[in-house]
Structure formats: structure tokens, C-alpha cells
């Protein structure tokens, strides 16, 4: 089957400027009459960021309760809870941990982290997540598992390396301690707890400007993050029937124009790659059917603005490799505006255009405007 | 509330205290010495791991003079990056002649988001 891959530049131009010509290929048809591809045009934003917990993302979970063990014993206990006495997988497990810090963190001081070898920081930022989920439907006894790993290869916005922030935190906490009377040994447990809580609140208020200033400094710092999450499925929910069911990978590299006048404070470019093998998704060409496919999304994003207001321009190439060989590749171009309202609540306005193929193989363009409120990574 | 004890050796040198804030967090601390009745606090030391000063100090009294007195540790741990599931870990070691005394190891580990205030008491027992 021949495939026509749009030229990127032409695609960009046509997406915004010539929506009804669409590369002079087969005539376009109104979006409303098309069977759209799987890609949802910027429901807020196309989330290509490496997730904090890749295992949860690979299974499409947003668990309400996540186990974050503070000791190796707790970690082992959490894992053991994932299997019952009969060897059946327990679903609804969500674990998130940083293994190196769990094992050696009590001996890793701030100084070790800041001045030690690169490997110390790399391992300290290494995160592992694990999740299990039940198959959909009451009759479905299957269980899904995912083991995720997240690596921060480098991060010039690492808060622990920000000595201005560290100094500010230390100074303000020192002031709170200095201004507090010592807690006497004969104070009751309740009195002690109350005084400690008061100190925490005082520190929280005092360091808020420190944290806000640090966030402004690092919003566009250069960083490289990667994540991977292999998944397994057990058809009957038992450990004996576990079978590999694909892997999700992410990576993102952001460049913050460090030491480039003006741009270092107001711009960033980022490259994204997201892949998924053996993913079971609704078949865009057949209502009610599902298809197992491999998919790759690559993207480029340019951000300009400030820590609280940003305009972004995004170009994505999505390639779904279907077992039946049908064409399911397309470009997406989006432009958006994000405004931080309060803390980590953002208003997002975006407009996207998608160049794709319909069921008959014709190219078409679909556009959508979205807005939303929410938190962001 | 009962206070755990640190056993000191009257024949050995003045005790020293070392504090380690783990997990690469920012820590502030201060120590007080209280009389046997839990009154008249005297500040022994204060500091932070956010500077270049070593977080080890001499208590400044012979072991014999510390008998029955109470040592208090007050600390504040802060995560540079605030988020749920941060782990804190603090270790205080009371040594004589370089060796940690029985009961002289104070360790606390737990989870927090951004700020954690800590408190511990130990009574000295000299023999």
C-alpha cells in the first residue's frame, strides 16, 4: 500500500493557511463527515511530557492512593501485597519510589548531592513505579501490570542544585527557629505536636517567596528526561498466565537558551518522543472494534513568555502502525496560550489543526479550539 | 512522657554531637541542654546543612556534669522540590572518643511534602 507522507513545511503552511486545499492531494471533505483519527485535538494539550509515574500512565491510571514507601521494608511489603496466597494478582496496586534514595538516602546529604559525581544525582533522581489494574468489565478477569522507570539524565533546573533557593530556605527556617522558644521536655505530646505544626506553617509562609522566585528561574531550564514502562497482561488474573503486552517509552529534551540574552529568560524549545507497542485502542476505522497497534509520536514545541504566561507553538507527527497496514499517520500543528491563575492552576487556550486521512484514504484537515483549567507538570 | 537515655562513660572525653540530614534535603537544627527537672535550657548549637560549616559540635561539659540532664534536638527539614511522597531522614549521633554511645543514635524517617519540624529528647545517664 502506497503512503503519501506530507512534507513538513508544506503541511505546516497548509494546516494554518490553506486548510481547504490540503496539499493539493485528494479533495478535502468537511471534518464533520469524517471519521477522525485517534488523536484528540489538544484536549487542553497533547501530553507528551514524561510522566512522573510511567507505570500509571502506561496503564492509563490516575490512582487515588499511591503507596510511597519510606523504607525498603515498606517497599517489599507493598510488592508482596500485589499477589495473594493463591498466586493471583491483586489489582489496584500503585507504588511510586526512588530506589536509590530509599536504600541509601539517609546517608546522602545535600552536599553529597551537589558536589558528588554525576552518578549520585542520576541515581537519586531515578524513580520506579509499579501499577496493577483490573481488566475492563465485570466478566473480564484479566489483570494488567506495568513497571515504570523515569530517568532525569540532566536538569539545569534541579531545585536541589539551586543554591539561591537552598540559602533562602535555610535562612528562613533558621529565622523561624530563632524566633521560637525552645520546646520543653515536660510539654505534653499534644503541646509538642501543636508547636511543631506552628513552626511548619511559619516556615511554609516564610519560604513561599523563595519557592516562587526559584520557579521563575527554572521554568525553562535545559533538561533531558526519559521514561519506560513495559506492561504485562494476565488473561485470567493469575501469575501463571502473565504475558508481555507491550512497552511505553517517553523522552523529552528541553533547551532553555542558557546564557543567550533575552531568550534565556523568555523562551524554550523542546523535543518529544513517545512510543507505545502493542497498544489496544479503539479502531478509528471500525465502530466498536479494537485494534492492537504500535504508535510513535514525535513533537517539537516552542515556548515563549514568562513563568506565568506562555505562548506555545507545537508541531507533532503521529504514526500509528496498524496490523492491517492501513494509513494512520498525520501531522498536528497547534498554537496555545497558558496563563497561571494561582499556584499550579493554569488556564489553557489552544487551537490545533490536524492533517490526516479518512477511511477512504483522502487527506483532510480538521481544526479545533479548546480551553481548560488544570494543573500541569 | 518518658525520655530515652544516652549512656555516657565518665572516664571518657566530652561527648560530641553530629547531625546528618539525608535525602539531600535542606535542614536546620538547634540543640538545648536542660537541667534534670527539664528547666533552664541552654542552647548548645544551631546551624544548617545549607552552609559550609560542619554540623558537629562538642557539648562542652564533661560526661559527669551531664548526668540526668536532658538534651533536646529541634530540627526543620525542607524539600527543595515540594511534592507528595518526599522522604525525609535525619540522624543525630552522640559520641564519646569517636564511638556512638548506647542510646546515642537518634534516627527519624518519614514522608512529607515540603516542610517537616522535628523534635527529640534524650536524658544523659553517666556511669
Short mmCIF file of C-alpha atoms in Angstrom, two decimals:
data_model
loop_
_atom_site.label_atom_id
_atom_site.label_comp_id
_atom_site.label_asym_id
_atom_site.label_seq_id
_atom_site.Cartn_x
_atom_site.Cartn_y
_atom_site.Cartn_z
CA UNK A 1 0.00 0.00 0.00
CA UNK A 2 1.47 3.31 -1.00
CA UNK A 3 1.64 6.01 1.55
CA UNK A 4 1.87 9.70 0.95
CA UNK A 5 3.76 11.40 3.73
CA UNK A 6 3.16 15.13 3.75
CA UNK A 7 6.13 17.41 3.51
CA UNK A 8 6.52 19.03 6.94
CA UNK A 9 6.86 22.58 5.75
CA UNK A 10 4.01 22.28 3.34
CA UNK A 11 1.98 20.64 6.00
CA UNK A 12 2.62 23.46 8.41
CA UNK A 13 1.61 26.06 5.89
CA UNK A 14 -1.40 24.24 4.71
CA UNK A 15 -2.62 23.44 8.16
CA UNK A 16 -2.98 27.06 9.06
CA UNK A 17 -3.10 28.93 5.80
CA UNK A 18 -4.70 26.60 3.30
CA UNK A 19 -6.98 24.37 5.26
CA UNK A 20 -9.23 23.60 2.30
CA UNK A 21 -6.50 22.72 -0.14
CA UNK A 22 -4.64 20.27 1.97
CA UNK A 23 -1.53 19.75 -0.12
CA UNK A 24 -3.42 19.53 -3.38
CA UNK A 25 -3.98 15.89 -2.75
CA UNK A 26 -7.40 14.22 -2.93
CA UNK A 27 -10.10 16.74 -2.18
CA UNK A 28 -10.83 17.55 1.37
CA UNK A 29 -14.16 16.89 2.94
CA UNK A 30 -15.73 18.62 5.92
CA UNK A 31 -14.41 17.44 9.20
CA UNK A 32 -17.88 16.67 10.45
CA UNK A 33 -18.35 13.98 7.83
CA UNK A 34 -15.05 12.31 8.54
CA UNK A 35 -14.15 9.51 10.85
CA UNK A 36 -11.44 11.25 12.83
CA UNK A 37 -8.26 9.58 13.78
CA UNK A 38 -7.50 8.54 17.34
CA UNK A 39 -5.80 11.79 18.06
CA UNK A 40 -7.88 14.19 20.05
CA UNK A 41 -7.00 17.69 19.17
CA UNK A 42 -5.48 19.31 22.17
CA UNK A 43 -7.82 18.43 24.98
CA UNK A 44 -6.00 21.10 26.87
CA UNK A 45 -2.69 19.97 25.48
CA UNK A 46 -1.11 16.96 23.86
CA UNK A 47 0.60 15.41 26.82
CA UNK A 48 3.98 14.30 25.64
CA UNK A 49 5.78 15.08 28.87
CA UNK A 50 7.49 12.17 30.54
CA UNK A 51 5.06 11.19 33.27
CA UNK A 52 6.13 11.26 36.90
CA UNK A 53 4.96 7.68 37.24
CA UNK A 54 5.33 5.91 33.87
CA UNK A 55 3.69 2.70 35.12
CA UNK A 56 0.46 4.51 35.89
CA UNK A 57 0.46 6.25 32.54
CA UNK A 58 1.17 3.04 30.63
CA UNK A 59 -1.99 1.55 32.10
CA UNK A 60 -3.94 4.78 31.78
CA UNK A 61 -4.36 5.08 35.52
CA UNK A 62 -4.64 8.06 37.81
CA UNK A 63 -4.69 6.20 41.11
CA UNK A 64 -6.25 7.97 44.04
CA UNK A 65 -3.98 6.25 46.52
CA UNK A 66 -0.33 5.75 45.75
CA UNK A 67 1.96 3.84 48.08
CA UNK A 68 5.18 5.78 48.55
CA UNK A 69 7.32 3.63 50.83
CA UNK A 70 9.83 5.34 53.08
CA UNK A 71 11.81 2.20 53.94
CA UNK A 72 12.91 -0.89 51.98
CA UNK A 73 10.72 -2.97 54.29
CA UNK A 74 7.65 -0.95 53.32
CA UNK A 75 8.55 -1.34 49.66
CA UNK A 76 8.82 -5.12 49.98
CA UNK A 77 5.53 -5.22 51.83
CA UNK A 78 3.83 -3.17 49.12
CA UNK A 79 5.04 -5.57 46.43
CA UNK A 80 4.01 -8.63 48.40
CA UNK A 81 0.53 -7.20 48.69
CA UNK A 82 0.33 -7.45 44.91
CA UNK A 83 -0.07 -11.24 44.95
CA UNK A 84 -2.45 -13.25 47.08
CA UNK A 85 -1.84 -16.68 48.62
CA UNK A 86 -3.16 -18.46 45.54
CA UNK A 87 -0.83 -16.68 43.17
CA UNK A 88 -3.47 -14.35 41.81
CA UNK A 89 -2.54 -10.79 41.03
CA UNK A 90 -4.14 -8.15 43.18
CA UNK A 91 -5.28 -5.17 41.19
CA UNK A 92 -5.42 -1.56 42.27
CA UNK A 93 -1.81 -1.52 43.41
CA UNK A 94 0.12 1.68 42.78
CA UNK A 95 3.66 2.13 44.07
CA UNK A 96 6.00 5.00 43.44
CA UNK A 97 9.51 5.16 44.82
CA UNK A 98 13.07 6.34 44.26
CA UNK A 99 15.05 3.13 44.88
CA UNK A 100 18.49 4.61 45.37
CA UNK A 101 17.27 7.18 47.86
CA UNK A 102 15.18 4.56 49.56
CA UNK A 103 18.24 2.40 50.14
CA UNK A 104 20.97 4.97 50.61
CA UNK A 105 19.14 8.27 51.03
CA UNK A 106 19.67 8.53 54.76
CA UNK A 107 23.38 8.99 54.04
CA UNK A 108 23.02 11.30 51.03
CA UNK A 109 23.39 14.85 52.25
CA UNK A 110 22.68 17.96 50.28
CA UNK A 111 26.42 18.47 49.92
CA UNK A 112 26.89 14.93 48.60
CA UNK A 113 24.17 15.58 46.06
CA UNK A 114 25.51 18.93 44.93
CA UNK A 115 29.21 18.19 44.82
CA UNK A 116 29.31 14.43 44.32
CA UNK A 117 29.74 12.66 40.99
CA UNK A 118 27.09 12.86 38.28
CA UNK A 119 26.08 9.29 39.11
CA UNK A 120 24.85 10.36 42.54
CA UNK A 121 22.39 12.82 41.08
CA UNK A 122 21.36 10.46 38.31
CA UNK A 123 20.58 7.66 40.74
CA UNK A 124 18.94 9.98 43.25
CA UNK A 125 16.51 11.17 40.58
CA UNK A 126 15.78 7.68 39.30
CA UNK A 127 12.17 6.79 40.04
CA UNK A 128 10.40 3.48 39.78
CA UNK A 129 6.67 2.98 39.68
CA UNK A 130 4.57 -0.14 39.65
CA UNK A 131 0.88 -0.50 38.99
CA UNK A 132 -1.69 -3.23 38.54
CA UNK A 133 -5.17 -2.80 37.13
CA UNK A 134 -8.16 -4.98 36.55
CA UNK A 135 -9.45 -5.61 33.06
CA UNK A 136 -12.50 -3.66 32.00
CA UNK A 137 -15.93 -5.10 32.64
CA UNK A 138 -17.34 -7.43 35.27
CA UNK A 139 -16.75 -10.56 33.18
CA UNK A 140 -13.17 -9.64 32.44
CA UNK A 141 -10.89 -11.36 34.91
CA UNK A 142 -7.71 -10.16 33.29
CA UNK A 143 -5.12 -8.18 35.17
CA UNK A 144 -2.63 -5.71 33.77
CA UNK A 145 0.75 -4.86 35.24
CA UNK A 146 3.27 -2.17 34.47
CA UNK A 147 6.71 -1.41 35.79
CA UNK A 148 7.84 2.11 35.06
CA UNK A 149 11.16 3.85 35.32
CA UNK A 150 11.86 7.53 35.00
CA UNK A 151 15.34 8.94 34.49
CA UNK A 152 16.39 12.54 34.70
CA UNK A 153 19.60 12.46 32.75
CA UNK A 154 20.34 16.07 33.42
CA UNK A 155 18.38 19.01 34.71
CA UNK A 156 19.75 22.50 34.95
CA UNK A 157 16.61 23.46 36.82
CA UNK A 158 17.14 20.93 39.59
CA UNK A 159 15.94 22.74 42.74
CA UNK A 160 18.47 20.93 44.91
CA UNK A 161 21.26 22.43 42.84
CA UNK A 162 19.83 25.93 43.19
CA UNK A 163 21.98 27.48 45.90
CA UNK A 164 19.93 30.65 45.92
CA UNK A 165 16.87 28.59 46.81
CA UNK A 166 18.78 26.44 49.30
CA UNK A 167 20.18 29.51 51.01
CA UNK A 168 16.78 31.15 51.17
CA UNK A 169 15.12 28.05 52.62
CA UNK A 170 17.86 27.66 55.21
CA UNK A 171 17.80 31.32 56.20
CA UNK A 172 14.04 31.48 56.65
CA UNK A 173 13.87 28.24 58.61
CA UNK A 174 16.71 29.46 60.80
CA UNK A 175 14.77 32.64 61.49
CA UNK A 176 11.68 30.65 62.46
CA UNK A 177 13.71 28.51 64.85
CA UNK A 178 15.45 31.55 66.28
CA UNK A 179 12.14 33.25 66.91
CA UNK A 180 10.56 30.26 68.62
CA UNK A 181 11.02 29.43 72.29
CA UNK A 182 12.56 26.02 72.90
CA UNK A 183 10.05 23.25 73.39
CA UNK A 184 10.42 21.96 76.97
CA UNK A 185 10.80 18.25 77.76
CA UNK A 186 7.77 18.31 80.03
CA UNK A 187 5.37 19.57 77.35
CA UNK A 188 2.66 17.06 76.57
CA UNK A 189 2.68 15.22 73.25
CA UNK A 190 -0.25 17.34 72.10
CA UNK A 191 1.51 20.56 73.01
CA UNK A 192 4.66 19.45 71.23
CA UNK A 193 2.71 18.48 68.11
CA UNK A 194 0.93 21.83 68.08
CA UNK A 195 4.18 23.76 68.38
CA UNK A 196 5.79 21.74 65.61
CA UNK A 197 2.81 22.32 63.35
CA UNK A 198 3.01 26.04 64.02
CA UNK A 199 6.65 26.04 63.04
CA UNK A 200 5.92 24.18 59.83
CA UNK A 201 3.26 26.69 58.91
CA UNK A 202 5.53 29.63 59.75
CA UNK A 203 8.28 28.18 57.56
CA UNK A 204 5.83 27.44 54.75
CA UNK A 205 4.72 31.07 54.70
CA UNK A 206 8.22 32.45 55.07
CA UNK A 207 9.71 30.43 52.19
CA UNK A 208 6.88 30.96 49.74
CA UNK A 209 8.72 33.86 48.03
CA UNK A 210 11.86 31.69 47.87
CA UNK A 211 10.00 28.93 46.07
CA UNK A 212 8.20 31.30 43.71
CA UNK A 213 11.43 33.00 42.76
CA UNK A 214 13.08 29.63 42.16
CA UNK A 215 10.19 28.50 39.97
CA UNK A 216 10.68 31.62 37.85
CA UNK A 217 14.37 30.88 37.49
CA UNK A 218 13.89 27.33 36.33
CA UNK A 219 10.71 27.27 34.26
CA UNK A 220 12.64 26.94 31.02
CA UNK A 221 15.91 25.36 32.09
CA UNK A 222 17.60 22.76 29.93
CA UNK A 223 16.76 19.19 30.87
CA UNK A 224 16.60 15.69 29.49
CA UNK A 225 14.15 13.22 30.94
CA UNK A 226 13.28 9.71 29.81
CA UNK A 227 10.83 7.08 30.89
CA UNK A 228 10.00 3.50 30.07
CA UNK A 229 7.21 1.20 31.19
CA UNK A 230 6.91 -2.40 30.00
CA UNK A 231 3.49 -3.91 30.59
CA UNK A 232 2.15 -7.41 31.08
CA UNK A 233 -1.33 -8.88 30.97
CA UNK A 234 -2.68 -11.99 32.60
CA UNK A 235 -5.84 -13.22 30.88
CA UNK A 236 -7.21 -14.95 33.97
CA UNK A 237 -5.56 -12.78 36.61
CA UNK A 238 -3.11 -15.45 37.75
CA UNK A 239 0.65 -15.15 37.85
CA UNK A 240 0.93 -18.30 35.72
CA UNK A 241 -0.70 -16.63 32.71
CA UNK A 242 1.27 -13.41 32.62
CA UNK A 243 2.19 -12.39 29.11
CA UNK A 244 4.14 -9.41 27.83
CA UNK A 245 1.83 -6.79 26.38
CA UNK A 246 3.98 -4.00 25.07
CA UNK A 247 6.10 -1.15 26.27
CA UNK A 248 5.63 2.58 26.51
CA UNK A 249 8.59 4.92 26.19
CA UNK A 250 8.94 8.66 26.52
CA UNK A 251 11.74 11.11 26.29
CA UNK A 252 11.88 14.87 26.22
CA UNK A 253 14.77 17.23 25.78
CA UNK A 254 14.29 20.87 26.56
CA UNK A 255 16.74 23.65 25.82
CA UNK A 256 16.40 26.91 27.70
CA UNK A 257 18.86 29.10 25.81
CA UNK A 258 21.10 29.47 28.86
CA UNK A 259 23.48 32.41 28.56
CA UNK A 260 21.68 33.70 25.48
CA UNK A 261 20.48 37.23 26.25
CA UNK A 262 16.70 37.72 26.36
CA UNK A 263 15.93 34.18 25.23
CA UNK A 264 17.30 32.61 28.41
CA UNK A 265 14.53 34.28 30.38
CA UNK A 266 11.74 34.09 27.85
CA UNK A 267 11.99 31.07 25.59
CA UNK A 268 12.45 27.36 25.40
CA UNK A 269 12.39 24.70 22.74
CA UNK A 270 11.62 21.09 23.45
CA UNK A 271 11.67 17.85 21.53
CA UNK A 272 9.47 14.95 22.47
CA UNK A 273 9.30 11.31 21.57
CA UNK A 274 6.61 8.98 22.76
CA UNK A 275 6.17 5.39 21.66
CA UNK A 276 3.93 2.51 22.54
CA UNK A 277 3.99 -1.05 21.28
CA UNK A 278 1.10 -3.49 21.26
CA UNK A 279 -1.39 -0.93 22.44
CA UNK A 280 -5.03 -1.93 22.25
CA UNK A 281 -7.06 1.05 21.15
CA UNK A 282 -10.48 1.68 19.58
CA UNK A 283 -10.30 1.18 15.83
CA UNK A 284 -10.81 4.55 14.21
CA UNK A 285 -11.98 2.90 11.00
CA UNK A 286 -14.47 0.47 12.51
CA UNK A 287 -17.02 1.46 15.11
CA UNK A 288 -16.95 -0.66 18.24
CA UNK A 289 -13.85 -2.59 17.21
CA UNK A 290 -10.42 -2.55 18.75
CA UNK A 291 -7.04 -2.85 17.15
CA UNK A 292 -3.60 -3.63 18.51
CA UNK A 293 -1.08 -1.20 17.13
CA UNK A 294 2.33 0.31 17.63
CA UNK A 295 2.46 4.08 17.72
CA UNK A 296 5.12 6.75 17.70
CA UNK A 297 4.63 10.44 18.32
CA UNK A 298 7.41 12.91 17.79
CA UNK A 299 7.00 16.54 18.51
CA UNK A 300 8.58 19.92 18.71
CA UNK A 301 7.39 22.74 20.89
CA UNK A 302 8.50 26.33 21.14
CA UNK A 303 7.50 28.28 24.22
CA UNK A 304 7.86 31.99 24.72
CA UNK A 305 6.80 34.18 27.57
CA UNK A 306 7.34 34.20 31.27
CA UNK A 307 6.96 31.72 34.13
CA UNK A 308 3.30 32.64 34.43
CA UNK A 309 2.21 33.38 30.84
CA UNK A 310 3.33 31.37 27.87
CA UNK A 311 2.56 31.08 24.21
CA UNK A 312 3.47 27.81 22.63
CA UNK A 313 3.73 26.54 19.11
CA UNK A 314 3.72 22.82 18.61
CA UNK A 315 4.25 20.50 15.69
CA UNK A 316 3.62 16.79 16.07
CA UNK A 317 3.96 13.79 13.81
CA UNK A 318 1.90 10.80 14.80
CA UNK A 319 2.39 7.41 13.25
CA UNK A 320 0.14 4.52 14.14
CA UNK A 321 1.39 1.23 12.75
CA UNK A 322 -1.69 -0.93 12.30
CA UNK A 323 -1.53 -4.66 11.68
CA UNK A 324 -3.74 -4.27 8.61
CA UNK A 325 -1.36 -1.74 7.08
CA UNK A 326 -4.00 0.98 6.71
CA UNK A 327 -2.72 4.52 6.64
CA UNK A 328 -2.91 6.21 10.01
CA UNK A 329 -0.27 8.89 10.03
CA UNK A 330 -0.77 12.57 10.39
CA UNK A 331 0.61 15.92 11.34
CA UNK A 332 -0.78 18.11 14.01
CA UNK A 333 0.01 21.74 14.43
CA UNK A 334 -1.14 23.62 17.47
CA UNK A 335 -0.82 27.02 18.99
CA UNK A 336 -1.73 27.76 22.55
CA UNK A 337 -1.67 30.19 25.39
CA UNK A 338 -1.28 29.26 29.02
CA UNK A 339 -1.78 31.57 31.94
CA UNK A 340 -1.08 30.60 35.51
CA UNK A 341 -4.01 31.68 37.64
CA UNK A 342 -2.97 30.58 41.10
CA UNK A 343 -0.36 28.14 42.39
CA UNK A 344 -0.36 25.31 39.83
CA UNK A 345 -3.74 26.06 38.30
CA UNK A 346 -3.44 27.12 34.68
CA UNK A 347 -5.84 28.44 32.10
CA UNK A 348 -5.13 26.85 28.75
CA UNK A 349 -6.38 28.12 25.42
CA UNK A 350 -5.36 26.25 22.32
CA UNK A 351 -6.13 25.91 18.68
CA UNK A 352 -4.99 22.94 16.68
CA UNK A 353 -5.19 21.71 13.15
CA UNK A 354 -4.76 18.14 12.12
CA UNK A 355 -3.88 16.81 8.72
CA UNK A 356 -4.94 13.22 8.45
CA UNK A 357 -6.55 10.65 6.23
CA UNK A 358 -10.06 9.41 6.38
CA UNK A 359 -11.29 5.86 5.92
CA UNK A 360 -11.12 6.16 2.14
CA UNK A 361 -7.53 7.39 2.20
CA UNK A 362 -8.30 11.01 1.43
CA UNK A 363 -6.45 13.77 3.17
CA UNK A 364 -8.46 16.12 5.29
CA UNK A 365 -7.92 18.89 7.75
CA UNK A 366 -9.73 19.23 11.00
CA UNK A 367 -9.40 22.10 13.42
CA UNK A 368 -10.47 22.53 16.97
CA UNK A 369 -10.39 25.13 19.65
CA UNK A 370 -10.06 24.06 23.25
CA UNK A 371 -9.76 25.63 26.61
CA UNK A 372 -9.40 24.23 30.04
CA UNK A 373 -8.26 24.73 33.60
CA UNK A 374 -5.93 22.40 35.37
CA UNK A 375 -2.61 21.59 36.90
CA UNK A 376 0.41 20.85 34.83
CA UNK A 377 3.76 19.19 35.30
CA UNK B 1 6.30 11.29 78.78
CA UNK B 2 9.32 9.04 79.38
CA UNK B 3 12.58 10.16 77.83
CA UNK B 4 15.03 7.67 76.37
CA UNK B 5 18.54 7.69 77.79
CA UNK B 6 22.04 8.06 76.42
CA UNK B 7 24.64 6.22 78.48
CA UNK B 8 27.88 8.14 78.92
CA UNK B 9 31.18 6.94 80.27
CA UNK B 10 32.56 9.25 82.96
CA UNK B 11 36.08 8.15 82.11
CA UNK B 12 35.89 9.19 78.52
CA UNK B 13 36.18 12.53 76.79
CA UNK B 14 33.49 15.17 76.38
CA UNK B 15 30.64 14.00 74.18
CA UNK B 16 30.20 15.34 70.69
CA UNK B 17 27.07 15.54 68.58
CA UNK B 18 26.79 15.13 64.83
CA UNK B 19 23.66 15.70 62.78
CA UNK B 20 23.02 14.43 59.26
CA UNK B 21 20.07 15.46 57.13
CA UNK B 22 19.69 12.78 54.48
CA UNK B 23 17.76 12.56 51.22
CA UNK B 24 19.61 15.68 50.03
CA UNK B 25 17.17 17.95 51.82
CA UNK B 26 17.78 21.29 53.47
CA UNK B 27 17.96 21.04 57.25
CA UNK B 28 18.12 23.47 60.15
CA UNK B 29 18.70 22.49 63.74
CA UNK B 30 19.35 23.62 67.25
CA UNK B 31 20.20 21.75 70.44
CA UNK B 32 19.47 22.65 74.05
CA UNK B 33 20.69 21.26 77.31
CA UNK B 34 18.08 21.25 80.09
CA UNK B 35 18.60 20.61 83.78
CA UNK B 36 17.42 17.40 85.38
CA UNK B 37 13.97 18.88 86.05
CA UNK B 38 13.52 19.93 82.42
CA UNK B 39 14.09 23.65 83.04
CA UNK B 40 16.74 26.28 82.37
CA UNK B 41 17.56 25.49 78.75
CA UNK B 42 20.96 26.44 77.42
CA UNK B 43 21.49 26.48 73.69
CA UNK B 44 24.38 24.23 72.71
CA UNK B 45 24.44 24.79 68.97
CA UNK B 46 22.41 25.83 65.99
CA UNK B 47 23.03 25.65 62.28
CA UNK B 48 22.07 24.38 58.87
CA UNK B 49 23.43 21.95 56.33
CA UNK B 50 22.91 24.66 53.73
CA UNK B 51 26.28 26.21 54.52
CA UNK B 52 29.89 25.04 54.58
CA UNK B 53 30.09 24.71 58.37
CA UNK B 54 30.49 21.19 59.70
CA UNK B 55 27.42 20.04 61.60
CA UNK B 56 29.33 18.53 64.51
CA UNK B 57 29.88 20.17 67.89
CA UNK B 58 31.17 19.49 71.38
CA UNK B 59 28.62 19.54 74.14
CA UNK B 60 31.11 21.47 76.24
CA UNK B 61 30.74 19.60 79.51
CA UNK B 62 32.37 16.51 80.94
CA UNK B 63 30.25 13.42 80.99
CA UNK B 64 30.00 13.55 84.77
CA UNK B 65 28.46 17.01 84.67
CA UNK B 66 25.82 15.87 82.19
CA UNK B 67 24.33 13.18 84.41
CA UNK B 68 20.49 13.41 84.44
CA UNK B 69 20.49 16.43 82.15
CA UNK B 70 18.27 16.42 79.09
CA UNK B 71 19.40 17.02 75.52
CA UNK B 72 16.80 18.38 73.11
CA UNK B 73 17.05 18.43 69.35
CA UNK B 74 14.82 20.68 67.27
CA UNK B 75 15.01 20.47 63.51
CA UNK B 76 13.29 21.64 60.37
CA UNK B 77 13.67 19.69 57.14
CA UNK B 78 12.66 21.19 53.82
CA UNK B 79 12.47 19.64 50.40
CA UNK B 80 13.85 21.88 47.68
CA UNK B 81 11.11 20.50 45.45
CA UNK B 82 7.77 20.33 47.17
CA UNK B 83 5.70 17.25 46.29
CA UNK B 84 3.76 14.47 47.99
CA UNK B 85 5.80 11.43 48.89
CA UNK B 86 9.06 13.18 49.64
CA UNK B 87 11.03 11.17 52.17
CA UNK B 88 13.00 12.76 54.99
CA UNK B 89 15.71 11.16 57.05
CA UNK B 90 17.54 12.70 59.99
CA UNK B 91 20.29 11.12 62.05
CA UNK B 92 21.78 12.50 65.27
CA UNK B 93 24.78 10.75 66.80
CA UNK B 94 26.16 11.39 70.29
CA UNK B 95 29.71 10.12 70.53
CA UNK B 96 32.47 9.79 73.08
CA UNK B 97 36.00 9.13 71.88
CA UNK B 98 34.64 8.68 68.40
CA UNK B 99 32.17 5.94 69.30
CA UNK B 100 28.42 6.33 69.28
CA UNK B 101 27.20 5.87 72.84
CA UNK B 102 24.43 3.41 73.72
CA UNK B 103 21.18 5.23 73.09
CA UNK B 104 23.14 7.95 71.30
CA UNK B 105 21.78 7.22 67.85
CA UNK B 106 18.62 9.15 67.05
CA UNK B 107 17.10 8.43 63.65
CA UNK B 108 13.83 9.53 62.17
CA UNK B 109 12.48 8.76 58.72
CA UNK B 110 9.11 9.51 57.21
CA UNK B 111 7.26 11.11 54.36
CA UNK B 112 6.33 14.73 53.90
CA UNK B 113 5.56 17.22 51.19
CA UNK B 114 7.61 20.34 51.80
CA UNK B 115 8.35 21.11 55.47
CA UNK B 116 8.78 18.85 58.47
CA UNK B 117 9.50 20.05 62.00
CA UNK B 118 11.25 17.57 64.26
CA UNK B 119 11.79 17.21 67.98
CA UNK B 120 13.64 14.69 70.14
CA UNK B 121 14.73 14.47 73.77
CA UNK B 122 17.35 12.27 75.42
CA UNK B 123 18.40 12.14 79.05
CA UNK B 124 22.08 11.59 79.85
CA UNK B 125 23.00 8.84 82.27
CA UNK B 126 26.66 8.79 83.29
CA UNK B 127 28.37 5.84 84.86
#
